[in-house]
Amino acid sequence: MFAYSDVLIKLVIGFLFITVLINLTGKSNLAPTSAMDQIQNYVLGGIVGGVLYNPSITLIQFIIILLIWSLLILIMRYVTIHSQVMQKFLNGDPVTVVRNGEILVENCLRANLPAKEVALKLRMAGVTDVTMVKRAVLEQSGQLTIVNQGDANIKFPVITDGTVDPDVLDLMEKDQAWLEEALRRQGIERIKDVYLAEFRNNQLVVAKYHH
């Protein structure tokens, strides 16, 4: 039997679970930047919305379902942070669509990007002449990040979660030996100890894990 009081209680519990889960997993859910963020929001919304108007599902069952989904999300978050393989599998990789003024057609096709969409994204990013673009990368969120010829700052991290991006090293016109020496000068012996490293104003800015 449908009861507004039952809906109200479930709505409050769903709201509290969503609030707690967002605070536990990070604020990226408010502006999803990856496939996992999108899936989490869709499924959680579906669970709450589907249960609200289904009186056959008890309050205890509703809470158990929310707990199971929340636990699954927390586990997947932990795994993606500590495993590059799982991170790539769940979230995918950024796609370089332009390098040194040339559109990389094969990369676009592998990412199922039609020419119209690439052209639209370039225009939306303010690109009027693709030959002036040193690198354009389509991020997991669908946004395009542009580095123009002559830009002093590289807009892409060279190290994320202990993994080097060789394309960014090439963009910086540096090599692995230079990177390792720059890290040693900052007292860092292993690349996997680096959480994030960016190249700004010809300097390597590093944030490392604290063990």
PDB file of N, CA, C and O in Angstrom, residues 1-13 51-53 55 59 62:
ATOM      1  N   MET A   1       0.853  -1.194   0.000  1.00  0.00           N
ATOM      2  CA  MET A   1       0.000   0.000   0.000  1.00  0.00           C
ATOM      3  C   MET A   1       0.889   1.244   0.000  1.00  0.00           C
ATOM      4  O   MET A   1       1.822   1.357   0.792  1.00  0.00           O
ATOM      5  N   PHE A   2       0.572   2.186  -0.900  1.00  0.00           N
ATOM      6  CA  PHE A   2       1.380   3.399  -1.020  1.00  0.00           C
ATOM      7  C   PHE A   2       1.150   4.305   0.180  1.00  0.00           C
ATOM      8  O   PHE A   2       0.010   4.551   0.590  1.00  0.00           O
ATOM      9  N   ALA A   3       2.245   4.815   0.768  1.00  0.00           N
ATOM     10  CA  ALA A   3       2.142   5.727   1.915  1.00  0.00           C
ATOM     11  C   ALA A   3       3.164   6.843   1.757  1.00  0.00           C
ATOM     12  O   ALA A   3       4.338   6.584   1.521  1.00  0.00           O
ATOM     13  N   TYR A   4       2.704   8.085   1.898  1.00  0.00           N
ATOM     14  CA  TYR A   4       3.597   9.227   1.750  1.00  0.00           C
ATOM     15  C   TYR A   4       4.675   9.249   2.832  1.00  0.00           C
ATOM     16  O   TYR A   4       5.797   9.704   2.607  1.00  0.00           O
ATOM     17  N   SER A   5       4.323   8.744   4.013  1.00  0.00           N
ATOM     18  CA  SER A   5       5.300   8.727   5.105  1.00  0.00           C
ATOM     19  C   SER A   5       6.468   7.805   4.754  1.00  0.00           C
ATOM     20  O   SER A   5       7.640   8.113   5.053  1.00  0.00           O
ATOM     21  N   ASP A   6       6.156   6.679   4.118  1.00  0.00           N
ATOM     22  CA  ASP A   6       7.198   5.738   3.694  1.00  0.00           C
ATOM     23  C   ASP A   6       8.111   6.373   2.652  1.00  0.00           C
ATOM     24  O   ASP A   6       9.340   6.235   2.704  1.00  0.00           O
ATOM     25  N   VAL A   7       7.516   7.089   1.704  1.00  0.00           N
ATOM     26  CA  VAL A   7       8.291   7.782   0.665  1.00  0.00           C
ATOM     27  C   VAL A   7       9.193   8.840   1.292  1.00  0.00           C
ATOM     28  O   VAL A   7      10.359   8.980   0.926  1.00  0.00           O
ATOM     29  N   LEU A   8       8.650   9.589   2.253  1.00  0.00           N
ATOM     30  CA  LEU A   8       9.419  10.634   2.915  1.00  0.00           C
ATOM     31  C   LEU A   8      10.637  10.060   3.626  1.00  0.00           C
ATOM     32  O   LEU A   8      11.748  10.592   3.509  1.00  0.00           O
ATOM     33  N   ILE A   9      10.443   8.985   4.367  1.00  0.00           N
ATOM     34  CA  ILE A   9      11.555   8.365   5.101  1.00  0.00           C
ATOM     35  C   ILE A   9      12.626   7.867   4.138  1.00  0.00           C
ATOM     36  O   ILE A   9      13.825   8.099   4.334  1.00  0.00           O
ATOM     37  N   LYS A  10      12.196   7.188   3.064  1.00  0.00           N
ATOM     38  CA  LYS A  10      13.146   6.687   2.065  1.00  0.00           C
ATOM     39  C   LYS A  10      13.877   7.834   1.383  1.00  0.00           C
ATOM     40  O   LYS A  10      15.068   7.737   1.090  1.00  0.00           O
ATOM     41  N   LEU A  11      13.154   8.922   1.121  1.00  0.00           N
ATOM     42  CA  LEU A  11      13.760  10.090   0.476  1.00  0.00           C
ATOM     43  C   LEU A  11      14.843  10.704   1.357  1.00  0.00           C
ATOM     44  O   LEU A  11      15.925  11.053   0.884  1.00  0.00           O
ATOM     45  N   VAL A  12      14.555  10.818   2.650  1.00  0.00           N
ATOM     46  CA  VAL A  12      15.538  11.373   3.595  1.00  0.00           C
ATOM     47  C   VAL A  12      16.763  10.474   3.681  1.00  0.00           C
ATOM     48  O   VAL A  12      17.909  10.952   3.655  1.00  0.00           O
ATOM     49  N   ILE A  13      16.540   9.158   3.781  1.00  0.00           N
ATOM     50  CA  ILE A  13      17.660   8.215   3.862  1.00  0.00           C
ATOM     51  C   ILE A  13      18.489   8.257   2.576  1.00  0.00           C
ATOM     52  O   ILE A  13      19.727   8.270   2.618  1.00  0.00           O
ATOM     53  N   VAL A  51      13.113   2.870  -5.864  1.00  0.00           N
ATOM     54  CA  VAL A  51      12.626   2.328  -4.601  1.00  0.00           C
ATOM     55  C   VAL A  51      11.539   3.204  -3.981  1.00  0.00           C
ATOM     56  O   VAL A  51      10.628   2.712  -3.302  1.00  0.00           O
ATOM     57  N   LEU A  52      11.624   4.504  -4.205  1.00  0.00           N
ATOM     58  CA  LEU A  52      10.708   5.441  -3.553  1.00  0.00           C
ATOM     59  C   LEU A  52       9.244   5.061  -3.744  1.00  0.00           C
ATOM     60  O   LEU A  52       8.445   5.116  -2.805  1.00  0.00           O
ATOM     61  N   TYR A  53       8.891   4.680  -4.962  1.00  0.00           N
ATOM     62  CA  TYR A  53       7.485   4.432  -5.266  1.00  0.00           C
ATOM     63  C   TYR A  53       7.159   2.931  -5.333  1.00  0.00           C
ATOM     64  O   TYR A  53       6.150   2.539  -5.911  1.00  0.00           O
ATOM     65  N   PRO A  55       6.349   0.177  -2.811  1.00  0.00           N
ATOM     66  CA  PRO A  55       6.090  -0.151  -1.398  1.00  0.00           C
ATOM     67  C   PRO A  55       6.478  -1.572  -1.018  1.00  0.00           C
ATOM     68  O   PRO A  55       6.574  -1.895   0.176  1.00  0.00           O
ATOM     69  N   LEU A  59      12.094  -0.698   4.161  1.00  0.00           N
ATOM     70  CA  LEU A  59      13.123   0.279   4.515  1.00  0.00           C
ATOM     71  C   LEU A  59      14.475  -0.397   4.734  1.00  0.00           C
ATOM     72  O   LEU A  59      15.514   0.102   4.311  1.00  0.00           O
ATOM     73  N   PHE A  62      15.980  -1.335   1.439  1.00  0.00           N
ATOM     74  CA  PHE A  62      16.466  -0.111   0.794  1.00  0.00           C
ATOM     75  C   PHE A  62      17.836   0.273   1.341  1.00  0.00           C
ATOM     76  O   PHE A  62      18.772   0.580   0.580  1.00  0.00           O
TER      77      PHE A  62
END
